[in-house]
mmCIF file of C-alpha atoms and ligand atoms in Angstrom:
data_model
loop_
_atom_site.group_PDB
_atom_site.id
_atom_site.type_symbol
_atom_site.label_atom_id
_atom_site.label_comp_id
_atom_site.label_asym_id
_atom_site.label_seq_id
_atom_site.Cartn_x
_atom_site.Cartn_y
_atom_site.Cartn_z
ATOM 1 C CA MET A 1 0.229 -0.355 -0.216
ATOM 2 C CA ILE A 2 2.729 2.679 1.204
ATOM 3 C CA THR A 3 4.839 2.187 -2.638
ATOM 4 C CA ASN A 4 1.211 2.475 -4.166
ATOM 5 C CA CYS A 5 0.831 5.962 -2.313
ATOM 6 C CA ILE A 6 4.452 6.872 -2.831
ATOM 7 C CA GLU A 7 4.102 6.659 -6.891
ATOM 8 C CA LYS A 8 0.678 8.927 -6.491
ATOM 9 C CA ILE A 9 2.295 11.315 -4.606
ATOM 10 C CA ALA A 10 5.412 10.891 -6.773
ATOM 11 C CA LEU A 11 2.936 12.392 -9.965
ATOM 12 C CA TYR A 12 2.783 15.913 -8.559
ATOM 13 C CA GLU A 13 5.970 16.021 -6.122
ATOM 14 C CA ASN A 14 9.713 15.675 -7.026
ATOM 15 C CA SER A 15 10.825 14.960 -2.923
ATOM 16 C CA PHE A 16 8.792 14.786 -0.059
ATOM 17 C CA TYR A 17 8.135 12.596 3.174
ATOM 18 C CA VAL A 18 5.808 9.961 4.230
ATOM 19 C CA TYR A 19 4.297 8.991 7.262
ATOM 20 C CA GLU A 20 2.622 5.799 7.836
ATOM 21 C CA GLU A 21 -0.282 6.354 10.838
ATOM 22 C CA SER A 22 -0.308 2.652 11.264
ATOM 23 C CA VAL A 23 3.341 2.574 12.491
ATOM 24 C CA ILE A 24 2.476 6.060 14.856
ATOM 25 C CA ARG A 25 -0.547 4.263 16.609
ATOM 26 C CA LYS A 26 1.806 0.708 16.753
ATOM 27 C CA GLN A 27 4.215 2.566 18.731
ATOM 28 C CA ILE A 28 1.581 4.596 20.942
ATOM 29 C CA GLU A 29 -0.076 1.178 21.515
ATOM 30 C CA LYS A 30 3.774 -0.113 22.678
ATOM 31 C CA LEU A 31 4.184 2.023 25.088
ATOM 32 C CA LYS A 32 0.806 2.258 26.875
ATOM 33 C CA ASN A 33 0.344 -1.107 27.022
ATOM 34 C CA SER A 34 3.634 -1.783 28.315
ATOM 35 C CA PHE A 35 3.780 1.405 31.106
ATOM 36 C CA GLU A 36 0.189 1.031 32.481
ATOM 37 C CA GLY A 37 -0.537 4.109 34.919
ATOM 38 C CA ILE A 38 1.828 6.638 33.375
ATOM 39 C CA ASP A 39 0.967 9.245 31.063
ATOM 40 C CA PHE A 40 3.033 9.866 27.860
ATOM 41 C CA LEU A 41 4.136 13.468 26.787
ATOM 42 C CA TYR A 42 5.292 14.183 23.279
ATOM 43 C CA SER A 43 7.998 16.136 21.890
ATOM 44 C CA VAL A 44 6.411 18.071 19.403
ATOM 45 C CA LYS A 45 10.339 19.313 18.555
ATOM 46 C CA CYS A 46 10.678 15.949 16.976
ATOM 47 C CA ASN A 47 8.081 16.382 14.390
ATOM 48 C CA PRO A 48 5.219 19.251 14.569
ATOM 49 C CA ASN A 49 3.520 17.929 11.511
ATOM 50 C CA THR A 50 -0.537 19.043 11.850
ATOM 51 C CA ASN A 51 -2.011 15.546 10.856
ATOM 52 C CA VAL A 52 0.662 13.642 13.271
ATOM 53 C CA LEU A 53 0.091 15.677 16.024
ATOM 54 C CA ASP A 54 -3.590 15.084 15.248
ATOM 55 C CA ILE A 55 -2.979 11.653 15.420
ATOM 56 C CA ILE A 56 -0.654 11.667 18.374
ATOM 57 C CA PHE A 57 -2.301 14.079 20.886
ATOM 58 C CA GLY A 58 -5.435 12.527 19.506
ATOM 59 C CA SER A 59 -4.132 9.398 21.279
ATOM 60 C CA GLY A 60 -4.147 10.828 24.615
ATOM 61 C CA PHE A 61 -0.976 12.264 24.852
ATOM 62 C CA GLY A 62 0.021 15.399 26.239
ATOM 63 C CA ALA A 63 2.762 18.055 24.709
ATOM 64 C CA ASP A 64 6.235 18.000 25.846
ATOM 65 C CA ALA A 65 6.796 21.508 23.904
ATOM 66 C CA ALA A 66 10.488 23.160 23.375
ATOM 67 C CA SER A 67 9.224 26.671 22.827
ATOM 68 C CA LEU A 68 5.852 29.335 22.689
ATOM 69 C CA ASN A 69 4.826 27.791 18.889
ATOM 70 C CA GLU A 70 5.238 24.624 20.465
ATOM 71 C CA VAL A 71 3.251 25.685 23.586
ATOM 72 C CA LYS A 72 0.293 27.255 21.297
ATOM 73 C CA MET A 73 0.213 24.419 19.036
ATOM 74 C CA SER A 74 -0.796 21.949 21.207
ATOM 75 C CA TYR A 75 -2.895 23.975 22.281
ATOM 76 C CA GLU A 76 -4.514 24.621 19.159
ATOM 77 C CA HIS A 77 -4.320 20.819 18.727
ATOM 78 C CA GLY A 78 -6.618 20.061 21.087
ATOM 79 C CA VAL A 79 -4.669 19.609 24.187
ATOM 80 C CA ASP A 80 -5.811 21.287 27.530
ATOM 81 C CA LYS A 81 -2.788 23.604 29.285
ATOM 82 C CA SER A 82 -3.058 21.127 32.373
ATOM 83 C CA LYS A 83 -1.281 17.964 29.875
ATOM 84 C CA ILE A 84 1.293 21.026 27.800
ATOM 85 C CA TYR A 85 4.103 20.957 29.730
ATOM 86 C CA TYR A 86 6.677 23.761 28.866
ATOM 87 C CA SER A 87 10.533 23.127 28.878
ATOM 88 C CA ALA A 88 13.194 24.885 27.439
ATOM 89 C CA PRO A 89 16.514 27.422 28.391
ATOM 90 C CA GLY A 90 15.878 30.430 28.245
ATOM 91 C CA LYS A 91 13.154 31.619 28.206
ATOM 92 C CA SER A 92 11.837 35.798 27.342
ATOM 93 C CA GLU A 93 9.807 37.255 29.472
ATOM 94 C CA ARG A 94 7.017 37.025 26.439
ATOM 95 C CA ASP A 95 7.690 33.381 26.266
ATOM 96 C CA ILE A 96 6.483 33.380 29.531
ATOM 97 C CA PHE A 97 3.798 35.963 29.635
ATOM 98 C CA GLU A 98 1.916 34.499 26.791
ATOM 99 C CA ALA A 99 2.578 30.686 27.793
ATOM 100 C CA LEU A 100 1.268 31.209 31.532
ATOM 101 C CA ASP A 101 -2.013 30.665 29.947
ATOM 102 C CA TYR A 102 -1.485 27.990 28.028
ATOM 103 C CA SER A 103 1.044 25.716 29.873
ATOM 104 C CA ILE A 104 2.259 24.527 33.150
ATOM 105 C CA ILE A 105 5.815 26.538 32.775
ATOM 106 C CA ILE A 106 9.146 24.080 33.716
ATOM 107 C CA ALA A 107 11.738 26.646 34.952
ATOM 108 C CA ASP A 108 15.103 25.920 34.115
ATOM 109 C CA SER A 109 17.290 28.966 35.882
ATOM 110 C CA LEU A 110 17.123 30.749 39.068
ATOM 111 C CA ASN A 111 16.648 33.849 37.402
ATOM 112 C CA GLU A 112 13.697 32.234 35.246
ATOM 113 C CA ILE A 113 11.438 31.542 38.593
ATOM 114 C CA ARG A 114 12.290 35.196 39.481
ATOM 115 C CA LYS A 115 10.639 35.910 36.072
ATOM 116 C CA ILE A 116 7.917 34.105 35.957
ATOM 117 C CA SER A 117 7.370 35.093 39.618
ATOM 118 C CA SER A 118 7.417 38.838 38.181
ATOM 119 C CA VAL A 119 5.867 38.127 34.921
ATOM 120 C CA ALA A 120 2.591 36.452 37.102
ATOM 121 C CA GLY A 121 2.454 39.938 39.796
ATOM 122 C CA ASN A 122 -0.525 38.899 42.464
ATOM 123 C CA LYS A 123 -1.436 35.191 40.471
ATOM 124 C CA ILE A 124 -0.348 32.179 42.502
ATOM 125 C CA VAL A 125 1.984 30.240 39.289
ATOM 126 C CA ASN A 126 2.341 26.225 39.798
ATOM 127 C CA ILE A 127 5.358 25.319 37.812
ATOM 128 C CA GLY A 128 7.682 22.479 37.112
ATOM 129 C CA ILE A 129 11.294 22.720 38.183
ATOM 130 C CA ARG A 130 14.036 20.877 35.191
ATOM 131 C CA ILE A 131 16.932 19.441 37.936
ATOM 132 C CA ASN A 132 20.298 18.832 37.198
ATOM 133 C CA PRO A 133 20.054 15.535 39.102
ATOM 134 C CA ASP A 134 22.793 14.134 40.893
ATOM 135 C CA PHE A 135 23.795 11.332 38.405
ATOM 136 C CA THR A 136 23.777 10.850 34.873
ATOM 137 C CA LEU A 137 22.643 7.667 33.008
ATOM 138 C CA GLU A 138 26.189 5.835 33.930
ATOM 139 C CA ASN A 139 27.283 7.605 37.129
ATOM 140 C CA GLU A 140 26.069 8.587 40.543
ATOM 141 C CA GLN A 141 27.227 12.037 39.788
ATOM 142 C CA GLY A 142 26.550 15.114 37.888
ATOM 143 C CA ILE A 143 27.625 16.973 35.500
ATOM 144 C CA ALA A 144 28.301 20.533 34.242
ATOM 145 C CA ASN A 145 24.558 21.280 32.270
ATOM 146 C CA LYS A 146 22.720 24.006 30.381
ATOM 147 C CA PHE A 147 19.568 22.282 31.014
ATOM 148 C CA GLY A 148 17.889 22.464 34.256
ATOM 149 C CA ILE A 149 19.387 23.887 37.798
ATOM 150 C CA ASP A 150 21.790 21.254 39.570
ATOM 151 C CA GLU A 151 20.013 19.488 42.246
ATOM 152 C CA LYS A 152 21.646 21.276 45.071
ATOM 153 C CA ASP A 153 20.556 24.538 44.347
ATOM 154 C CA VAL A 154 17.052 23.635 43.628
ATOM 155 C CA ILE A 155 17.503 22.078 47.870
ATOM 156 C CA GLU A 156 18.827 25.767 48.506
ATOM 157 C CA ILE A 157 16.401 27.572 46.234
ATOM 158 C CA ILE A 158 13.605 25.694 48.728
ATOM 159 C CA HIS A 159 15.782 26.366 51.719
ATOM 160 C CA ASN A 160 15.598 30.053 50.869
ATOM 161 C CA GLY A 161 11.989 30.594 50.667
ATOM 162 C CA LEU A 162 10.313 30.438 47.286
ATOM 163 C CA PRO A 163 9.083 33.980 45.593
ATOM 164 C CA GLU A 164 5.476 33.940 47.786
ATOM 165 C CA ASN A 165 3.233 33.796 44.345
ATOM 166 C CA ILE A 166 5.608 30.498 43.113
ATOM 167 C CA ARG A 167 4.348 26.918 43.966
ATOM 168 C CA ILE A 168 6.934 23.847 42.745
ATOM 169 C CA SER A 169 3.540 21.776 41.784
ATOM 170 C CA GLY A 170 6.659 19.154 39.750
ATOM 171 C CA ILE A 171 9.913 18.282 38.455
ATOM 172 C CA HIS A 172 11.301 17.347 35.093
ATOM 173 C CA VAL A 173 14.832 15.109 34.581
ATOM 174 C CA HIS A 174 16.114 14.599 31.553
ATOM 175 C CA VAL A 175 19.272 13.078 31.152
ATOM 176 C CA LYS A 176 19.612 11.071 28.412
ATOM 177 C CA SER A 177 18.052 10.659 24.465
ATOM 178 C CA GLN A 178 18.260 7.762 22.107
ATOM 179 C CA VAL A 179 19.569 4.966 25.378
ATOM 180 C CA LEU A 180 18.619 1.078 23.835
ATOM 181 C CA GLU A 181 19.637 -0.331 27.154
ATOM 182 C CA GLN A 182 16.659 -0.612 28.891
ATOM 183 C CA ASP A 183 18.377 -1.321 32.480
ATOM 184 C CA LYS A 184 19.680 1.596 32.282
ATOM 185 C CA LEU A 185 16.388 3.235 31.282
ATOM 186 C CA ARG A 186 14.734 1.861 34.366
ATOM 187 C CA ASP A 187 17.797 2.362 36.866
ATOM 188 C CA ASN A 188 17.323 5.902 35.557
ATOM 189 C CA TYR A 189 13.483 5.663 36.612
ATOM 190 C CA GLY A 190 14.417 4.404 40.103
ATOM 191 C CA ARG A 191 16.994 7.506 40.748
ATOM 192 C CA ILE A 192 14.656 10.187 39.324
ATOM 193 C CA ILE A 193 11.581 8.738 42.001
ATOM 194 C CA SER A 194 13.845 8.964 44.857
ATOM 195 C CA LEU A 195 15.242 12.410 43.989
ATOM 196 C CA ALA A 196 11.739 13.139 43.571
ATOM 197 C CA GLU A 197 11.240 11.969 47.328
ATOM 198 C CA ARG A 198 14.232 14.371 48.417
ATOM 199 C CA ILE A 199 12.249 16.932 46.881
ATOM 200 C CA GLU A 200 9.153 16.318 48.786
ATOM 201 C CA LYS A 201 10.876 15.905 51.756
ATOM 202 C CA GLU A 202 12.214 19.566 51.428
ATOM 203 C CA LEU A 203 9.289 20.996 50.478
ATOM 204 C CA GLY A 204 6.843 19.339 53.051
ATOM 205 C CA TYR A 205 3.823 17.975 50.624
ATOM 206 C CA GLY A 206 3.698 15.911 47.942
ATOM 207 C CA LEU A 207 4.354 17.429 44.371
ATOM 208 C CA ASP A 208 1.495 16.601 41.550
ATOM 209 C CA PHE A 209 3.792 15.063 38.828
ATOM 210 C CA ILE A 210 7.148 13.677 38.103
ATOM 211 C CA ASN A 211 8.195 14.020 34.736
ATOM 212 C CA MET A 212 10.898 11.244 34.027
ATOM 213 C CA GLY A 213 12.242 12.549 30.467
ATOM 214 C CA SER A 214 12.555 11.123 27.307
ATOM 215 C CA GLY A 215 15.537 8.174 26.887
ATOM 216 C CA ILE A 216 13.670 5.551 24.630
ATOM 217 C CA GLY A 217 15.392 4.966 21.557
ATOM 218 C CA VAL A 218 14.646 3.226 18.651
ATOM 219 C CA ALA A 219 17.145 0.930 16.553
ATOM 220 C CA TYR A 220 18.713 2.892 13.498
ATOM 221 C CA SER A 221 21.094 0.718 12.339
ATOM 222 C CA LEU A 222 20.335 -2.865 11.464
ATOM 223 C CA ASN A 223 23.982 -3.671 14.291
ATOM 224 C CA ASP A 224 21.503 -1.983 17.103
ATOM 225 C CA CYS A 225 19.383 -3.783 19.108
ATOM 226 C CA GLU A 226 15.387 -2.299 19.271
ATOM 227 C CA ILE A 227 14.743 -1.586 23.147
ATOM 228 C CA ASP A 228 12.547 -4.424 24.821
ATOM 229 C CA VAL A 229 9.763 -1.718 25.869
ATOM 230 C CA GLU A 230 7.306 -4.612 27.230
ATOM 231 C CA ARG A 231 10.269 -5.620 29.294
ATOM 232 C CA LEU A 232 11.607 -1.852 30.268
ATOM 233 C CA GLY A 233 7.769 -1.465 31.073
ATOM 234 C CA ASN A 234 6.606 -4.282 33.172
ATOM 235 C CA GLU A 235 10.361 -4.044 35.432
ATOM 236 C CA ALA A 236 9.640 0.370 35.100
ATOM 237 C CA MET A 237 6.409 -0.395 37.118
ATOM 238 C CA THR A 238 6.953 -3.273 38.825
ATOM 239 C CA MET A 239 9.761 -0.546 40.710
ATOM 240 C CA LEU A 240 7.620 2.440 41.111
ATOM 241 C CA ALA A 241 4.382 0.261 42.684
ATOM 242 C CA ASN A 242 5.420 1.429 46.387
ATOM 243 C CA PHE A 243 5.978 4.730 45.404
ATOM 244 C CA ARG A 244 2.919 4.808 42.678
ATOM 245 C CA LYS A 245 0.733 3.077 45.863
ATOM 246 C CA SER A 246 1.570 5.775 48.125
ATOM 247 C CA HIS A 247 1.367 9.041 45.334
ATOM 248 C CA LEU A 248 -2.083 8.505 44.004
ATOM 249 C CA ASN A 249 -2.092 12.295 42.803
ATOM 250 C CA THR A 250 0.916 11.938 41.719
ATOM 251 C CA LYS A 251 0.966 12.001 37.571
ATOM 252 C CA LEU A 252 4.107 10.250 36.476
ATOM 253 C CA PHE A 253 5.503 11.328 33.081
ATOM 254 C CA ILE A 254 7.755 10.125 30.441
ATOM 255 C CA GLU A 255 8.181 12.132 27.617
ATOM 256 C CA THR A 256 8.873 10.410 24.155
ATOM 257 C CA GLY A 257 9.547 11.992 20.189
ATOM 258 C CA ARG A 258 11.479 9.456 17.998
ATOM 259 C CA PHE A 259 10.173 6.438 19.541
ATOM 260 C CA VAL A 260 6.679 7.447 18.667
ATOM 261 C CA VAL A 261 7.210 8.507 14.935
ATOM 262 C CA CYS A 262 10.827 7.990 13.902
ATOM 263 C CA LYS A 263 9.970 4.833 11.833
ATOM 264 C CA SER A 264 6.608 5.947 10.729
ATOM 265 C CA GLY A 265 8.821 8.404 7.763
ATOM 266 C CA THR A 266 10.361 7.753 4.817
ATOM 267 C CA TYR A 267 11.800 10.570 2.776
ATOM 268 C CA ILE A 268 11.102 10.408 -1.234
ATOM 269 C CA THR A 269 13.384 11.441 -3.651
ATOM 270 C CA HIS A 270 14.433 11.222 -7.048
ATOM 271 C CA VAL A 271 17.550 10.813 -9.205
ATOM 272 C CA VAL A 272 18.024 14.101 -11.513
ATOM 273 C CA ASP A 273 20.978 12.841 -13.539
ATOM 274 C CA LYS A 274 23.630 10.388 -13.355
ATOM 275 C CA LYS A 275 27.488 10.777 -14.759
ATOM 276 C CA ASN A 276 30.555 9.017 -14.714
ATOM 277 C CA SER A 277 34.138 10.794 -13.438
ATOM 278 C CA TYR A 278 37.595 9.900 -14.011
ATOM 279 C CA GLY A 279 35.557 6.395 -13.476
ATOM 280 C CA LYS A 280 33.619 7.167 -10.928
ATOM 281 C CA THR A 281 29.945 6.631 -11.336
ATOM 282 C CA PHE A 282 27.898 9.485 -9.798
ATOM 283 C CA VAL A 283 24.027 9.534 -9.190
ATOM 284 C CA ILE A 284 22.691 12.936 -8.328
ATOM 285 C CA LEU A 285 19.710 12.945 -6.307
ATOM 286 C CA GLN A 286 17.325 16.121 -5.823
ATOM 287 C CA ASN A 287 17.118 18.017 -2.342
ATOM 288 C CA THR A 288 19.483 15.519 -0.159
ATOM 289 C CA LEU A 289 21.632 17.689 2.156
ATOM 290 C CA ASN A 290 18.217 20.300 1.824
ATOM 291 C CA GLY A 291 15.960 17.871 2.492
ATOM 292 C CA PHE A 292 16.813 15.238 4.732
ATOM 293 C CA ILE A 293 20.028 16.727 5.963
ATOM 294 C CA ARG A 294 21.241 13.573 7.928
ATOM 295 C CA PRO A 295 23.536 11.864 5.569
ATOM 296 C CA SER A 296 25.791 15.020 5.093
ATOM 297 C CA MET A 297 25.533 15.653 9.003
ATOM 298 C CA VAL A 298 26.598 12.309 9.590
ATOM 299 C CA ARG A 299 29.713 13.458 7.230
ATOM 300 C CA MET A 300 30.493 16.250 8.709
ATOM 301 C CA VAL A 301 30.124 15.346 12.019
ATOM 302 C CA ALA A 302 32.838 12.517 10.845
ATOM 303 C CA SER A 303 34.960 14.247 9.655
ATOM 304 C CA TYR A 304 35.412 17.318 12.507
ATOM 305 C CA ALA A 305 34.726 15.276 15.346
ATOM 306 C CA GLY A 306 36.418 11.686 13.410
ATOM 307 C CA GLU A 307 34.173 8.528 13.640
ATOM 308 C CA GLY A 308 34.469 7.831 17.072
ATOM 309 C CA CYS A 309 31.860 10.708 18.018
ATOM 310 C CA THR A 310 29.584 10.068 15.676
ATOM 311 C CA LYS A 311 27.017 8.272 17.707
ATOM 312 C CA SER A 312 26.117 10.680 20.583
ATOM 313 C CA CYS A 313 24.927 13.683 18.611
ATOM 314 C CA GLU A 314 21.772 14.395 19.791
ATOM 315 C CA PRO A 315 19.206 14.904 18.525
ATOM 316 C CA MET A 316 20.526 13.839 15.099
ATOM 317 C CA TYR A 317 21.388 10.336 15.075
ATOM 318 C CA THR A 318 24.799 10.783 13.216
ATOM 319 C CA SER A 319 26.098 7.013 12.597
ATOM 320 C CA PHE A 320 26.585 6.124 9.104
ATOM 321 C CA ASP A 321 24.371 3.375 9.058
ATOM 322 C CA SER A 322 21.570 5.532 10.854
ATOM 323 C CA PHE A 323 19.336 5.277 7.748
ATOM 324 C CA THR A 324 19.288 3.318 4.302
ATOM 325 C CA ILE A 325 18.784 4.187 1.246
ATOM 326 C CA LYS A 326 17.559 1.999 -1.676
ATOM 327 C CA PRO A 327 15.415 2.783 -5.278
ATOM 328 C CA VAL A 328 11.593 2.506 -4.498
ATOM 329 C CA ARG A 329 11.712 -0.512 -6.910
ATOM 330 C CA ALA A 330 14.961 -1.938 -7.374
ATOM 331 C CA SER A 331 16.573 -4.046 -9.971
ATOM 332 C CA ASN A 332 18.231 -6.870 -9.804
ATOM 333 C CA GLU A 333 21.536 -5.439 -11.561
ATOM 334 C CA PHE A 334 23.669 -4.036 -9.088
ATOM 335 C CA GLU A 335 26.529 -1.752 -10.132
ATOM 336 C CA THR A 336 29.047 0.905 -7.341
ATOM 337 C CA VAL A 337 27.794 4.285 -7.473
ATOM 338 C CA THR A 338 29.034 7.397 -5.005
ATOM 339 C CA MET A 339 25.191 9.199 -4.466
ATOM 340 C CA VAL A 340 25.182 12.975 -4.104
ATOM 341 C CA GLY A 341 22.915 15.766 -4.361
ATOM 342 C CA ASN A 342 22.232 18.712 -6.254
ATOM 343 C CA LEU A 343 22.949 21.785 -4.123
ATOM 344 C CA CYS A 344 25.737 23.530 -4.940
ATOM 345 C CA THR A 345 27.880 22.535 -2.579
ATOM 346 C CA GLY A 346 30.834 19.201 -1.815
ATOM 347 C CA ALA A 347 28.780 18.850 1.599
ATOM 348 C CA ASP A 348 26.320 17.279 -0.300
ATOM 349 C CA VAL A 349 27.153 13.803 -0.198
ATOM 350 C CA ILE A 350 24.819 11.083 0.786
ATOM 351 C CA ALA A 351 27.132 7.515 0.480
ATOM 352 C CA GLU A 352 30.412 6.999 -1.998
ATOM 353 C CA ASN A 353 31.367 3.920 -3.303
ATOM 354 C CA ILE A 354 28.225 1.730 -2.609
ATOM 355 C CA SER A 355 26.585 -0.773 -4.038
ATOM 356 C CA MET A 356 23.394 -0.664 -5.553
ATOM 357 C CA PRO A 357 20.220 -1.505 -7.638
ATOM 358 C CA LYS A 358 21.142 -0.181 -10.535
ATOM 359 C CA MET A 359 19.653 3.140 -10.923
ATOM 360 C CA GLU A 360 18.325 5.492 -13.991
ATOM 361 C CA ILE A 361 17.165 9.106 -14.547
ATOM 362 C CA GLY A 362 13.680 9.542 -12.862
ATOM 363 C CA ASP A 363 13.964 6.556 -10.712
ATOM 364 C CA LEU A 364 12.421 7.291 -7.054
ATOM 365 C CA VAL A 365 14.792 6.742 -4.271
ATOM 366 C CA GLU A 366 13.460 6.074 -0.237
ATOM 367 C CA ILE A 367 15.500 6.660 2.983
ATOM 368 C CA ASN A 368 14.467 5.277 6.333
ATOM 369 C CA ASN A 369 14.406 6.790 9.798
ATOM 370 C CA ALA A 370 12.938 10.141 8.736
ATOM 371 C CA GLY A 371 9.997 10.516 10.970
ATOM 372 C CA ALA A 372 11.982 12.387 13.631
ATOM 373 C CA TYR A 373 14.418 15.226 13.685
ATOM 374 C CA SER A 374 14.883 14.661 9.652
ATOM 375 C CA TYR A 375 12.117 17.784 8.347
ATOM 376 C CA VAL A 376 12.377 20.105 10.858
ATOM 377 C CA LEU A 377 16.473 19.805 11.122
ATOM 378 C CA SER A 378 16.919 20.315 7.209
ATOM 379 C CA PRO A 379 18.011 23.882 5.449
ATOM 380 C CA MET A 380 15.097 23.819 3.386
ATOM 381 C CA GLN A 381 15.859 27.739 2.563
ATOM 382 C CA PHE A 382 19.597 27.079 1.592
ATOM 383 C CA SER A 383 19.870 27.127 -2.011
ATOM 384 C CA SER A 384 16.046 28.099 -2.224
ATOM 385 C CA GLN A 385 15.320 24.583 -3.378
ATOM 386 C CA GLY A 386 11.868 25.317 -2.155
ATOM 387 C CA ILE A 387 9.997 23.334 0.977
ATOM 388 C CA ILE A 388 9.541 20.265 0.623
ATOM 389 C CA LYS A 389 6.087 18.560 1.527
ATOM 390 C CA GLU A 390 4.992 15.942 4.117
ATOM 391 C CA PHE A 391 2.271 13.057 3.647
ATOM 392 C CA VAL A 392 0.808 11.188 6.159
ATOM 393 C CA VAL A 393 -0.624 7.642 4.536
ATOM 394 C CA THR A 394 -3.691 6.914 6.927
ATOM 395 C CA GLU A 395 -4.597 3.616 7.917
ATOM 396 C CA GLU A 396 -6.983 3.656 5.805
ATOM 397 C CA GLY A 397 -4.655 4.260 3.052
ATOM 398 C CA GLU A 398 -5.893 7.940 2.150
ATOM 399 C CA ILE A 399 -2.769 10.454 1.893
ATOM 400 C CA LEU A 400 -3.640 13.454 4.035
HETATM 401 C C1 PLP B 1 14.497 17.592 27.655
HETATM 402 C C2 PLP B 1 13.920 16.913 26.619
HETATM 403 N N1 PLP B 1 12.429 15.560 26.514
HETATM 404 C C3 PLP B 1 12.864 15.320 25.541
HETATM 405 C C4 PLP B 1 13.335 15.209 24.219
HETATM 406 C C5 PLP B 1 12.916 13.743 22.878
HETATM 407 O O1 PLP B 1 13.865 12.684 23.022
HETATM 408 P P1 PLP B 1 13.686 12.003 21.913
HETATM 409 O O2 PLP B 1 12.719 12.186 20.310
HETATM 410 O O3 PLP B 1 14.553 11.113 21.319
HETATM 411 O O4 PLP B 1 12.382 11.467 22.894
HETATM 412 C C6 PLP B 1 14.724 15.394 23.995
HETATM 413 C C7 PLP B 1 15.379 15.767 22.680
HETATM 414 O O5 PLP B 1 16.245 16.094 22.792
HETATM 415 C C8 PLP B 1 14.776 16.541 25.300
HETATM 416 O O6 PLP B 1 16.267 17.164 25.092
#
């Protein structure tokens, strides 16, 4: 079905994204079934396509909004204010002023707490605090971080007294994205809950919410081992059972972006030219760096940072095998080619000297793992090639 839809769209569009509703729904169900009692927030930044938001918010997810625009977008897609959490460093007074009506603001620094207090005037405001904890995924020790307030400083802020119109109603802790080791994630949830208990003790009352951040990764490469979400969920919920019994009114959140949408997305482009130079065959595709930046980004990161660093670049997962590229209808004949894009820069390279099914001008080509951090990160203004369109294929095969 998806190939037919792609070919239909390709009659009108040169390059485009396709997101499959069925894949998004499958991922959502996996999470919901595995983590009974947890509420989920969708990290809008990874894919804010309007039809994608409708599917995800329609299934009951709240919003992890990283900007005022994402707050408003979520609200306009029907998410209640009580389920929109605005967490980002460096919010302006204007951001705060407008967001107060549509979201729960997560303060990212002491200055931000003061700013929220001053903007709120004589209104009492419930806020969350993003905490930079005294641990990482790997260690029982904190690290310097631009995100959040160091754990010891949060305790001090509470001791010294918060502004009168500010009430801390929840905490947000996110230590790492794209984690495929479920034991580390489970232990991380445990540490966050212990931290929440320490904060509650200091505050002298129970928290309304604990946002345990994101972290659930996806298998980008064929060598990656997909996370066993069911096992992770079961183990985490068993570990948190006592806490939950004593905190019936505390909401526990997990935020997630790429797990829900990454695999739903495919980027489609086509061969615009093919040539030979000094014995090398070049296949030239349309709108690659500008339409789907990851392949070029992988090469740029590798050339500056060395290949050892290519996996850690958040949020653009930059390993060489973080996507696969192939013709939509593959020939049985193979040839070694270098695949490049049609931008006037040498950086627009997708893959060098790889064996591919033989391609001709006009052939459609698909790149997978393109549902998250793909459209939004690609520099579509560059070279004025035009904005690339996105389509959702519904479970019924309708193209939105
Ligand atoms: C604070 C925070 N929450 C959520 C996410 C979403 O992560 P993912 O898309 O891997 O689920 C990120 C990613 O950068 C993040 O920084």
